[in-house]
Amino acid sequence: MNTGEPSDSALYWAERRVLNIQTKLHRWAGEDKSRRFDDLFNLVADPGFLLVAWDRVRGNIGGRSPGVDGMTVTRVQGRTGGVMTFLDEIREALRRREFRPLPVRERMIPKPNGKTRRLGVPTVTDRVVQATLKLVLEPIFEADFLPASYGFRPKRRAHDAIAEIHYLTSGTRSYHWVLDADVEACFDNIDHTALMDRVRRRIGDKRVLTLIKAFLKAGILTEFGVLENSSTGTPQGGILSPLLANIALSVLDEHVAAQWSDQAGRAKKKRHGQANYRVVRYADDFVLLVAGNRKHVEDLREEISAVLSGIGLRLSAAKTSIVHIDEGFEFLGFRIQRRRKRGTDKRFIYTIPSAGNVQAARRKIKALTSTIRHPSLAVLMLRMNRFIRGWSAYFQYGVSSQVFEKINKYVWQRITLWIRKEHGISWKTLWRRYMSSGELVVGKITQAKATVADTRYRYRGNRIPTPWTTAPA
């Protein structure tokens, strides 16, 4: 037995202590919007925070990928002294100001469009320090983040962003013109100076600021073994990177919110031929919803570009477009469009799985039944179930019944084709061996089916609580 492995009891009490301190940090930040926190480094190096950070790193699937030092979570657990010695070493290095992050290891991930996306894989040690930094910083900055952003924030999800778009474009709210924006290589291009200036608004502890900057400047070891300096950006793949990106991009949320007024003010702007507009952002993906006309959106596009340029970012000319809600647009995997309801003259906002995501699902289903080898039909069914249930769980809140029917039919076709090829049997034999009451069954495993929810995802607006508040959802 490895005595260096933390006990469940130790982790439980560490989590309770961390949550208590986070709650205080969040409350203090919310009560005084101008407060700067000058003594946070002791929390970053606190044994309880490091233990909770380790647990987060261990539970992350990315923990299986080694950094430039070749160390993995499993290897740390197998070291002499185990995890607790490993965490003690990190703590001492932090306290002595000897900790230096290593470059991230470049890993190229294929994208659906055939291109690749660059991830930066930090070492396990760096992941733990980033995780403990996030535990300290996130409650503070969550007090400042606005309700319009949803990505990489606790208790928020993509469906909340879709629900807000549906709310703003429905009924008499008239946000019918859309700037469908694409930020060009956001994580690679964020300006470090602009980002650190925004961090300094809340963080006055120079030791913490130095640590954040060290991660930003750590560099990237490419797949060809070349060390590249990181003069801009925050590596996508690091635990701290999404929080830092949200801190930088909150400049956009604040700019849009500054023009927001009460109902009387919005009506006055409309009477004077001015536009009202709202932003809905999920990390670096966002749409600007405009109650006005196309000219208003064109002017706002230039205004938004100027705001983003202040943090080193720019809109992609090729991928950013202006559309009307009747034309529709794609966001977070859904196609959002106003259409006439069949059999009526009324028009409603429909959220449908995008054609690209449907095609991606079909490619995955085809790969599971052709290029990927399975030791048995039961294993194929289990893997297919896992994929289909996850895919349909995401899209179940849209108008997805027809899409699900087509996907179910395709799954049936591919699985039965696999069975016939694998075993060289006829349809009649297949039906006799594997069918029961019209269902394809292997043992107790039933063929995967996409499901449809009866209700739309509930719009929560600005009522979404953080983990450190007790406000109702």
Short mmCIF file of C-alpha atoms in Angstrom, two decimals:
data_model
loop_
_atom_site.label_atom_id
_atom_site.label_comp_id
_atom_site.label_asym_id
_atom_site.label_seq_id
_atom_site.Cartn_x
_atom_site.Cartn_y
_atom_site.Cartn_z
CA MET A 1 0.00 0.00 0.00
CA ASN A 2 1.30 3.46 -0.95
CA THR A 3 1.27 5.52 2.24
CA GLY A 4 1.91 8.65 0.20
CA GLU A 5 -1.58 8.56 -1.32
CA PRO A 6 -3.97 11.11 0.29
CA SER A 7 -6.87 9.57 2.20
CA ASP A 8 -10.50 10.22 1.35
CA SER A 9 -10.92 11.89 4.73
CA ALA A 10 -8.03 14.29 4.13
CA LEU A 11 -9.45 15.22 0.73
CA TYR A 12 -12.93 15.74 2.18
CA TRP A 13 -11.73 18.19 4.83
CA ALA A 14 -9.44 19.95 2.35
CA GLU A 15 -12.38 20.48 -0.02
CA ARG A 16 -14.53 21.88 2.79
CA ARG A 17 -11.80 24.29 3.84
CA VAL A 18 -11.13 25.42 0.27
CA LEU A 19 -14.84 25.97 -0.37
CA ASN A 20 -15.13 28.04 2.80
CA ILE A 21 -12.20 30.27 1.81
CA GLN A 22 -13.47 30.59 -1.77
CA THR A 23 -16.87 31.67 -0.47
CA LYS A 24 -15.23 34.44 1.55
CA LEU A 25 -13.12 35.59 -1.40
CA HIS A 26 -16.19 35.69 -3.64
CA ARG A 27 -18.22 37.62 -1.07
CA TRP A 28 -15.48 40.17 -0.46
CA ALA A 29 -14.98 40.68 -4.19
CA GLY A 30 -18.72 41.15 -4.71
CA GLU A 31 -19.13 43.59 -1.82
CA ASP A 32 -16.31 45.87 -3.00
CA LYS A 33 -15.84 46.01 -6.78
CA SER A 34 -12.69 48.10 -6.40
CA ARG A 35 -10.96 45.82 -3.90
CA ARG A 36 -7.52 44.45 -4.78
CA PHE A 37 -6.37 41.29 -3.05
CA ASP A 38 -2.81 41.66 -1.77
CA ASP A 39 -2.21 38.44 0.18
CA LEU A 40 -3.16 35.41 -1.89
CA PHE A 41 0.14 33.61 -2.41
CA ASN A 42 -0.12 31.75 0.90
CA LEU A 43 -3.35 30.20 -0.39
CA VAL A 44 -1.67 29.13 -3.63
CA ALA A 45 0.98 27.30 -1.60
CA ASP A 46 -1.49 26.03 1.01
CA PRO A 47 -1.45 22.21 1.49
CA GLY A 48 -5.25 22.00 1.35
CA PHE A 49 -5.46 23.96 -1.90
CA LEU A 50 -2.67 21.86 -3.43
CA LEU A 51 -4.44 18.64 -2.41
CA VAL A 52 -7.73 19.74 -3.99
CA ALA A 53 -5.82 20.91 -7.06
CA TRP A 54 -4.17 17.49 -7.33
CA ASP A 55 -7.56 15.81 -7.15
CA ARG A 56 -8.80 17.99 -10.03
CA VAL A 57 -5.74 17.15 -12.12
CA ARG A 58 -5.99 13.45 -11.33
CA GLY A 59 -9.65 13.36 -12.36
CA ASN A 60 -9.02 15.13 -15.65
CA ILE A 61 -8.64 12.91 -18.69
CA GLY A 62 -5.76 15.16 -19.76
CA GLY A 63 -3.78 13.79 -16.83
CA ARG A 64 -2.92 10.79 -18.98
CA SER A 65 -0.92 12.99 -21.37
CA PRO A 66 2.67 13.69 -20.31
CA GLY A 67 4.28 17.11 -20.55
CA VAL A 68 7.82 17.81 -21.70
CA ASP A 69 9.22 15.96 -18.66
CA GLY A 70 7.38 12.73 -19.54
CA MET A 71 5.65 12.58 -16.13
CA THR A 72 2.04 11.42 -15.85
CA VAL A 73 -0.41 11.20 -12.97
CA THR A 74 0.13 7.44 -12.79
CA ARG A 75 3.90 7.85 -12.55
CA VAL A 76 3.53 10.43 -9.78
CA GLN A 77 1.38 7.98 -7.82
CA GLY A 78 4.03 5.29 -8.25
CA ARG A 79 6.95 7.44 -7.09
CA THR A 80 8.74 6.86 -3.81
CA GLY A 81 6.81 8.85 -1.22
CA GLY A 82 3.80 9.03 -3.49
CA VAL A 83 1.48 11.99 -4.00
CA MET A 84 1.97 13.69 -0.64
CA THR A 85 5.73 13.93 -1.13
CA PHE A 86 5.11 15.27 -4.64
CA LEU A 87 2.81 17.98 -3.28
CA ASP A 88 5.25 18.84 -0.48
CA GLU A 89 7.97 19.38 -3.09
CA ILE A 90 5.72 21.75 -5.05
CA ARG A 91 4.83 23.64 -1.89
CA GLU A 92 8.47 24.09 -0.90
CA ALA A 93 9.42 25.26 -4.40
CA LEU A 94 6.61 27.83 -4.30
CA ARG A 95 7.49 29.06 -0.81
CA ARG A 96 11.17 29.43 -1.69
CA ARG A 97 10.26 31.24 -4.92
CA GLU A 98 12.14 28.53 -6.84
CA PHE A 99 9.20 27.24 -8.88
CA ARG A 100 9.61 27.73 -12.65
CA PRO A 101 7.03 26.39 -15.12
CA LEU A 102 8.36 24.32 -18.00
CA PRO A 103 7.35 24.88 -21.65
CA VAL A 104 4.13 23.20 -22.73
CA ARG A 105 4.32 20.29 -25.16
CA GLU A 106 2.67 20.99 -28.50
CA ARG A 107 -0.02 18.59 -29.61
CA MET A 108 -1.92 19.09 -32.87
CA ILE A 109 -5.59 18.04 -32.75
CA PRO A 110 -7.51 17.50 -36.02
CA LYS A 111 -10.61 19.68 -36.53
CA PRO A 112 -13.79 18.64 -38.42
CA ASN A 113 -12.91 21.00 -41.31
CA GLY A 114 -9.65 19.16 -41.96
CA LYS A 115 -7.44 21.74 -40.24
CA THR A 116 -5.67 21.28 -36.93
CA ARG A 117 -5.87 23.01 -33.58
CA ARG A 118 -2.82 23.42 -31.37
CA LEU A 119 -2.99 22.34 -27.75
CA GLY A 120 -0.29 22.99 -25.21
CA VAL A 121 0.14 20.16 -22.68
CA PRO A 122 1.74 21.36 -19.40
CA THR A 123 3.65 19.07 -17.08
CA VAL A 124 1.75 17.45 -14.20
CA THR A 125 3.54 19.76 -11.75
CA ASP A 126 2.52 22.84 -13.73
CA ARG A 127 -1.06 21.57 -13.98
CA VAL A 128 -1.27 21.27 -10.20
CA VAL A 129 0.04 24.82 -9.69
CA GLN A 130 -2.31 26.15 -12.36
CA ALA A 131 -5.20 24.33 -10.69
CA THR A 132 -4.43 25.83 -7.28
CA LEU A 133 -4.11 29.27 -8.87
CA LYS A 134 -7.52 28.79 -10.43
CA LEU A 135 -9.01 27.76 -7.07
CA VAL A 136 -7.83 31.08 -5.63
CA LEU A 137 -8.53 33.41 -8.57
CA GLU A 138 -11.82 32.10 -9.95
CA PRO A 139 -14.09 33.12 -7.02
CA ILE A 140 -12.70 36.66 -7.20
CA PHE A 141 -13.17 37.17 -10.93
CA GLU A 142 -16.54 35.40 -10.98
CA ALA A 143 -17.80 38.34 -8.90
CA ASP A 144 -16.99 40.58 -11.88
CA PHE A 145 -17.98 38.41 -14.84
CA LEU A 146 -21.29 39.39 -16.42
CA PRO A 147 -24.25 37.06 -17.08
CA ALA A 148 -23.73 37.30 -20.86
CA SER A 149 -20.76 34.89 -20.83
CA TYR A 150 -21.24 31.16 -20.35
CA GLY A 151 -18.12 29.27 -21.41
CA PHE A 152 -15.72 27.71 -18.88
CA ARG A 153 -17.64 29.09 -15.94
CA PRO A 154 -18.99 27.04 -13.02
CA LYS A 155 -22.64 25.91 -13.20
CA ARG A 156 -23.02 27.35 -16.70
CA ARG A 157 -23.31 25.45 -19.94
CA ALA A 158 -23.78 25.90 -23.67
CA HIS A 159 -27.54 25.35 -23.34
CA ASP A 160 -27.79 28.49 -21.21
CA ALA A 161 -26.29 30.52 -24.05
CA ILE A 162 -28.66 28.96 -26.60
CA ALA A 163 -31.61 29.62 -24.28
CA GLU A 164 -30.67 33.31 -23.98
CA ILE A 165 -30.47 33.68 -27.76
CA HIS A 166 -33.87 32.02 -28.07
CA TYR A 167 -35.28 34.39 -25.45
CA LEU A 168 -33.89 37.57 -27.02
CA THR A 169 -34.95 36.70 -30.56
CA SER A 170 -38.46 35.53 -29.64
CA GLY A 171 -41.69 37.43 -29.07
CA THR A 172 -41.59 41.24 -29.22
CA ARG A 173 -37.96 41.64 -28.16
CA SER A 174 -36.92 42.15 -31.81
CA TYR A 175 -33.23 41.24 -31.62
CA HIS A 176 -33.43 39.92 -35.16
CA TRP A 177 -30.14 41.05 -36.70
CA VAL A 178 -27.08 39.02 -35.77
CA LEU A 179 -23.34 39.59 -35.95
CA ASP A 180 -22.16 35.97 -36.10
CA ALA A 181 -18.58 36.53 -34.96
CA ASP A 182 -15.45 34.41 -35.10
CA VAL A 183 -12.34 35.52 -33.19
CA GLU A 184 -9.19 34.57 -35.04
CA ALA A 185 -6.95 32.23 -32.98
CA CYS A 186 -8.08 33.74 -29.69
CA PHE A 187 -5.97 31.66 -27.30
CA ASP A 188 -2.83 32.25 -29.39
CA ASN A 189 -3.13 36.02 -29.74
CA ILE A 190 -4.29 37.51 -26.43
CA ASP A 191 -1.99 40.40 -25.59
CA HIS A 192 -0.11 39.67 -22.37
CA THR A 193 0.16 43.29 -21.28
CA ALA A 194 -3.57 43.94 -21.74
CA LEU A 195 -4.41 40.69 -19.94
CA MET A 196 -2.13 41.38 -16.97
CA ASP A 197 -3.53 44.91 -16.69
CA ARG A 198 -7.00 43.41 -16.25
CA VAL A 199 -5.70 40.86 -13.73
CA ARG A 200 -4.03 43.66 -11.72
CA ARG A 201 -7.38 45.37 -11.27
CA ARG A 202 -8.19 42.68 -8.72
CA ILE A 203 -4.87 41.09 -7.78
CA GLY A 204 -2.26 43.12 -5.95
CA ASP A 205 -0.09 40.22 -4.72
CA LYS A 206 3.09 40.52 -6.80
CA ARG A 207 4.04 36.90 -6.14
CA VAL A 208 0.79 35.70 -7.71
CA LEU A 209 1.16 38.13 -10.63
CA THR A 210 4.71 36.89 -11.22
CA LEU A 211 3.49 33.28 -11.22
CA ILE A 212 0.73 34.01 -13.76
CA LYS A 213 3.17 35.85 -16.02
CA ALA A 214 5.64 32.96 -15.76
CA PHE A 215 3.01 30.58 -17.13
CA LEU A 216 2.21 32.99 -19.96
CA LYS A 217 5.90 33.24 -20.91
CA ALA A 218 6.82 29.55 -20.42
CA GLY A 219 7.08 28.82 -24.16
CA ILE A 220 6.02 25.93 -26.37
CA LEU A 221 8.04 22.87 -27.35
CA THR A 222 6.81 22.00 -30.84
CA GLU A 223 6.31 18.49 -32.19
CA PHE A 224 9.61 18.97 -34.04
CA GLY A 225 11.50 19.66 -30.80
CA VAL A 226 11.86 23.41 -31.37
CA LEU A 227 11.31 25.73 -28.40
CA GLU A 228 9.15 28.71 -29.33
CA ASN A 229 8.77 31.80 -27.18
CA SER A 230 5.22 32.69 -26.16
CA SER A 231 5.06 36.46 -26.56
CA THR A 232 1.26 36.42 -26.88
CA GLY A 233 -1.58 34.10 -25.97
CA THR A 234 -2.31 31.60 -23.25
CA PRO A 235 -1.83 27.94 -24.27
CA GLN A 236 -5.09 26.15 -25.01
CA GLY A 237 -4.93 23.00 -22.91
CA GLY A 238 -3.73 24.59 -19.69
CA ILE A 239 -6.05 24.54 -16.67
CA LEU A 240 -5.62 28.27 -16.08
CA SER A 241 -6.02 29.32 -19.73
CA PRO A 242 -9.86 29.38 -19.93
CA LEU A 243 -10.07 31.64 -16.86
CA LEU A 244 -7.42 33.99 -18.28
CA ALA A 245 -9.23 34.07 -21.63
CA ASN A 246 -12.49 34.98 -19.88
CA ILE A 247 -10.71 37.76 -17.97
CA ALA A 248 -9.42 39.19 -21.25
CA LEU A 249 -12.68 38.76 -23.19
CA SER A 250 -14.78 40.29 -20.41
CA VAL A 251 -13.74 43.63 -21.94
CA LEU A 252 -16.25 42.83 -24.68
CA ASP A 253 -19.02 41.96 -22.21
CA GLU A 254 -18.41 45.18 -20.28
CA HIS A 255 -18.40 47.32 -23.41
CA VAL A 256 -21.77 45.97 -24.55
CA ALA A 257 -23.26 46.15 -21.05
CA ALA A 258 -22.25 49.82 -20.76
CA GLN A 259 -24.82 50.81 -23.40
CA TRP A 260 -27.57 48.74 -21.77
CA SER A 261 -30.39 50.71 -20.18
CA ASP A 262 -33.84 50.20 -18.70
CA GLN A 263 -36.94 49.59 -20.80
CA ALA A 264 -37.70 53.31 -21.13
CA GLY A 265 -34.15 54.01 -22.24
CA ARG A 266 -34.25 51.26 -24.85
CA ALA A 267 -37.56 52.60 -26.19
CA LYS A 268 -36.06 56.10 -26.42
CA LYS A 269 -33.09 54.81 -28.41
CA LYS A 270 -35.45 53.01 -30.76
CA ARG A 271 -37.51 56.21 -31.31
CA HIS A 272 -34.33 58.07 -32.23
CA GLY A 273 -33.31 55.45 -34.78
CA GLN A 274 -30.57 53.94 -32.63
CA ALA A 275 -29.94 50.23 -32.09
CA ASN A 276 -30.20 48.21 -28.92
CA TYR A 277 -27.87 45.23 -28.78
CA ARG A 278 -26.82 42.36 -26.55
CA VAL A 279 -23.92 39.94 -26.62
CA VAL A 280 -24.06 36.21 -25.85
CA ARG A 281 -20.59 34.73 -25.43
CA TYR A 282 -19.30 31.22 -24.87
CA ALA A 283 -15.52 31.54 -24.37
CA ASP A 284 -14.24 33.01 -27.67
CA ASP A 285 -17.44 32.21 -29.60
CA PHE A 286 -20.01 34.99 -29.47
CA VAL A 287 -22.94 36.55 -31.27
CA LEU A 288 -24.08 40.15 -31.11
CA LEU A 289 -27.88 40.36 -31.25
CA VAL A 290 -29.16 43.68 -32.56
CA ALA A 291 -32.60 45.30 -32.45
CA GLY A 292 -32.18 47.60 -35.42
CA ASN A 293 -31.18 47.19 -39.04
CA ARG A 294 -28.27 45.86 -41.09
CA LYS A 295 -26.50 49.25 -41.12
CA HIS A 296 -26.50 49.24 -37.32
CA VAL A 297 -24.82 45.83 -37.31
CA GLU A 298 -22.20 46.95 -39.84
CA ASP A 299 -21.32 49.93 -37.64
CA LEU A 300 -21.24 47.74 -34.54
CA ARG A 301 -18.93 45.30 -36.26
CA GLU A 302 -16.30 48.03 -36.54
CA GLU A 303 -16.91 49.06 -32.94
CA ILE A 304 -16.51 45.49 -31.67
CA SER A 305 -13.35 45.05 -33.76
CA ALA A 306 -11.85 48.11 -32.09
CA VAL A 307 -12.70 46.75 -28.62
CA LEU A 308 -11.09 43.38 -29.37
CA SER A 309 -7.97 45.00 -30.86
CA GLY A 310 -7.28 46.45 -27.41
CA ILE A 311 -6.55 42.92 -26.14
CA GLY A 312 -4.68 41.82 -29.26
CA LEU A 313 -7.57 40.06 -30.98
CA ARG A 314 -9.36 40.51 -34.28
CA LEU A 315 -12.43 39.16 -36.01
CA SER A 316 -11.92 36.69 -38.83
CA ALA A 317 -13.00 38.43 -42.04
CA ALA A 318 -13.87 35.11 -43.68
CA LYS A 319 -15.87 33.60 -40.81
CA THR A 320 -17.65 36.65 -39.37
CA SER A 321 -20.96 37.45 -41.01
CA ILE A 322 -24.11 39.54 -40.65
CA VAL A 323 -27.38 37.62 -40.91
CA HIS A 324 -31.05 38.07 -40.15
CA ILE A 325 -32.72 35.62 -37.82
CA ASP A 326 -34.88 34.45 -40.72
CA GLU A 327 -31.71 33.36 -42.55
CA GLY A 328 -30.43 31.58 -39.48
CA PHE A 329 -26.94 31.00 -38.12
CA GLU A 330 -24.99 28.30 -36.32
CA PHE A 331 -23.81 28.58 -32.74
CA LEU A 332 -22.46 25.91 -30.36
CA GLY A 333 -23.57 23.06 -32.61
CA PHE A 334 -27.13 24.32 -33.19
CA ARG A 335 -28.70 26.05 -36.15
CA ILE A 336 -30.88 28.88 -34.84
CA GLN A 337 -33.48 30.21 -37.26
CA ARG A 338 -36.96 31.74 -37.29
CA ARG A 339 -39.36 29.66 -39.36
CA ARG A 340 -43.03 29.40 -40.05
CA LYS A 341 -44.69 26.66 -38.05
CA ARG A 342 -46.18 24.03 -40.30
CA GLY A 343 -49.92 24.50 -40.80
CA THR A 344 -49.98 28.06 -39.38
CA ASP A 345 -48.94 31.59 -40.34
CA LYS A 346 -47.02 32.05 -37.09
CA ARG A 347 -43.22 32.09 -36.99
CA PHE A 348 -41.10 30.76 -34.16
CA ILE A 349 -37.42 30.43 -33.30
CA TYR A 350 -36.20 26.89 -33.93
CA THR A 351 -32.97 25.43 -32.55
CA ILE A 352 -31.96 22.40 -34.60
CA PRO A 353 -28.77 20.30 -34.60
CA SER A 354 -26.56 21.85 -37.27
CA ALA A 355 -25.92 19.97 -40.50
CA GLY A 356 -22.20 19.88 -39.70
CA ASN A 357 -22.80 18.19 -36.36
CA VAL A 358 -25.19 15.68 -37.91
CA GLN A 359 -22.58 14.80 -40.52
CA ALA A 360 -19.93 14.50 -37.82
CA ALA A 361 -22.20 12.10 -35.92
CA ARG A 362 -22.70 9.99 -39.05
CA ARG A 363 -18.93 9.87 -39.61
CA LYS A 364 -18.41 8.70 -36.03
CA ILE A 365 -21.12 6.03 -36.38
CA LYS A 366 -19.57 4.87 -39.64
CA ALA A 367 -16.11 4.73 -38.07
CA LEU A 368 -17.44 2.68 -35.16
CA THR A 369 -18.87 0.13 -37.59
CA SER A 370 -16.04 0.04 -40.15
CA THR A 371 -12.55 1.35 -39.32
CA ILE A 372 -12.59 0.65 -35.56
CA ARG A 373 -12.17 -3.00 -34.59
CA HIS A 374 -14.34 -4.52 -31.86
CA PRO A 375 -13.77 -7.90 -30.17
CA SER A 376 -17.51 -8.62 -30.19
CA LEU A 377 -20.91 -7.27 -31.11
CA ALA A 378 -21.57 -6.56 -27.42
CA VAL A 379 -18.52 -4.26 -27.28
CA LEU A 380 -19.65 -2.46 -30.44
CA MET A 381 -23.10 -1.93 -28.94
CA LEU A 382 -21.62 -0.57 -25.70
CA ARG A 383 -19.40 1.89 -27.57
CA MET A 384 -22.26 2.94 -29.84
CA ASN A 385 -24.53 3.45 -26.83
CA ARG A 386 -21.94 5.63 -25.14
CA PHE A 387 -21.60 7.89 -28.16
CA ILE A 388 -25.30 8.13 -29.08
CA ARG A 389 -26.43 8.83 -25.52
CA GLY A 390 -23.88 11.62 -25.12
CA TRP A 391 -24.69 13.13 -28.52
CA SER A 392 -28.46 13.03 -28.04
CA ALA A 393 -28.19 14.33 -24.46
CA TYR A 394 -26.57 17.50 -25.83
CA PHE A 395 -29.08 18.02 -28.65
CA GLN A 396 -32.23 16.85 -26.87
CA TYR A 397 -33.22 20.40 -25.94
CA GLY A 398 -33.50 21.48 -29.56
CA VAL A 399 -36.16 20.69 -32.14
CA SER A 400 -34.43 17.39 -32.81
CA SER A 401 -37.03 14.66 -33.29
CA GLN A 402 -36.65 14.40 -37.08
CA VAL A 403 -32.86 14.46 -36.84
CA PHE A 404 -32.93 11.79 -34.15
CA GLU A 405 -35.16 9.58 -36.28
CA LYS A 406 -32.64 9.77 -39.13
CA ILE A 407 -29.71 9.07 -36.80
CA ASN A 408 -31.54 6.09 -35.28
CA LYS A 409 -32.20 4.70 -38.73
CA TYR A 410 -28.54 5.16 -39.70
CA VAL A 411 -27.34 3.43 -36.51
CA TRP A 412 -29.64 0.49 -37.29
CA GLN A 413 -28.31 0.24 -40.83
CA ARG A 414 -24.66 0.39 -39.80
CA ILE A 415 -24.94 -2.12 -36.94
CA THR A 416 -26.88 -4.66 -38.98
CA LEU A 417 -24.41 -4.24 -41.86
CA TRP A 418 -21.55 -4.86 -39.41
CA ILE A 419 -23.24 -8.04 -38.12
CA ARG A 420 -23.84 -9.41 -41.62
CA LYS A 421 -20.25 -8.71 -42.73
CA GLU A 422 -18.69 -9.98 -39.52
CA HIS A 423 -20.65 -13.24 -39.43
CA GLY A 424 -21.61 -13.68 -43.07
CA ILE A 425 -25.28 -14.24 -42.32
CA SER A 426 -28.53 -13.40 -44.08
CA TRP A 427 -31.20 -10.93 -42.97
CA LYS A 428 -33.42 -13.84 -41.95
CA THR A 429 -30.72 -15.31 -39.70
CA LEU A 430 -29.89 -11.91 -38.26
CA TRP A 431 -33.54 -11.33 -37.37
CA ARG A 432 -33.85 -14.72 -35.72
CA ARG A 433 -30.64 -14.46 -33.68
CA TYR A 434 -30.60 -10.83 -32.59
CA MET A 435 -34.08 -9.33 -32.77
CA SER A 436 -36.62 -9.21 -29.93
CA SER A 437 -39.92 -7.29 -30.21
CA GLY A 438 -38.49 -5.16 -32.99
CA GLU A 439 -35.37 -4.25 -30.99
CA LEU A 440 -31.79 -5.27 -31.73
CA VAL A 441 -30.63 -6.99 -28.53
CA VAL A 442 -27.35 -8.66 -27.57
CA GLY A 443 -27.60 -10.25 -24.15
CA LYS A 444 -29.14 -7.42 -22.12
CA ILE A 445 -27.72 -4.68 -24.33
CA THR A 446 -30.26 -2.88 -26.52
CA GLN A 447 -29.37 -0.94 -29.67
CA ALA A 448 -28.57 2.70 -28.95
CA LYS A 449 -31.27 5.25 -29.72
CA ALA A 450 -31.22 9.02 -29.71
CA THR A 451 -33.92 10.42 -27.42
CA VAL A 452 -36.12 13.49 -27.54
CA ALA A 453 -37.00 15.68 -24.55
CA ASP A 454 -40.55 17.01 -24.28
CA THR A 455 -39.55 20.42 -22.90
CA ARG A 456 -37.17 23.17 -23.96
CA TYR A 457 -34.14 23.96 -21.81
CA ARG A 458 -35.21 26.45 -19.15
CA TYR A 459 -33.86 29.98 -19.63
CA ARG A 460 -32.18 31.01 -16.38
CA GLY A 461 -31.06 34.53 -17.31
CA ASN A 462 -29.02 36.19 -14.57
CA ARG A 463 -30.33 33.81 -11.92
CA ILE A 464 -27.51 31.27 -12.33
CA PRO A 465 -25.72 30.90 -8.97
CA THR A 466 -22.03 30.32 -8.50
CA PRO A 467 -20.71 27.48 -6.29
CA TRP A 468 -20.11 30.15 -3.64
CA THR A 469 -23.59 31.65 -3.49
CA THR A 470 -26.91 30.28 -2.31
CA ALA A 471 -29.08 32.17 -4.80
CA PRO A 472 -31.81 30.03 -6.42
CA ALA A 473 -31.23 28.72 -9.96
#
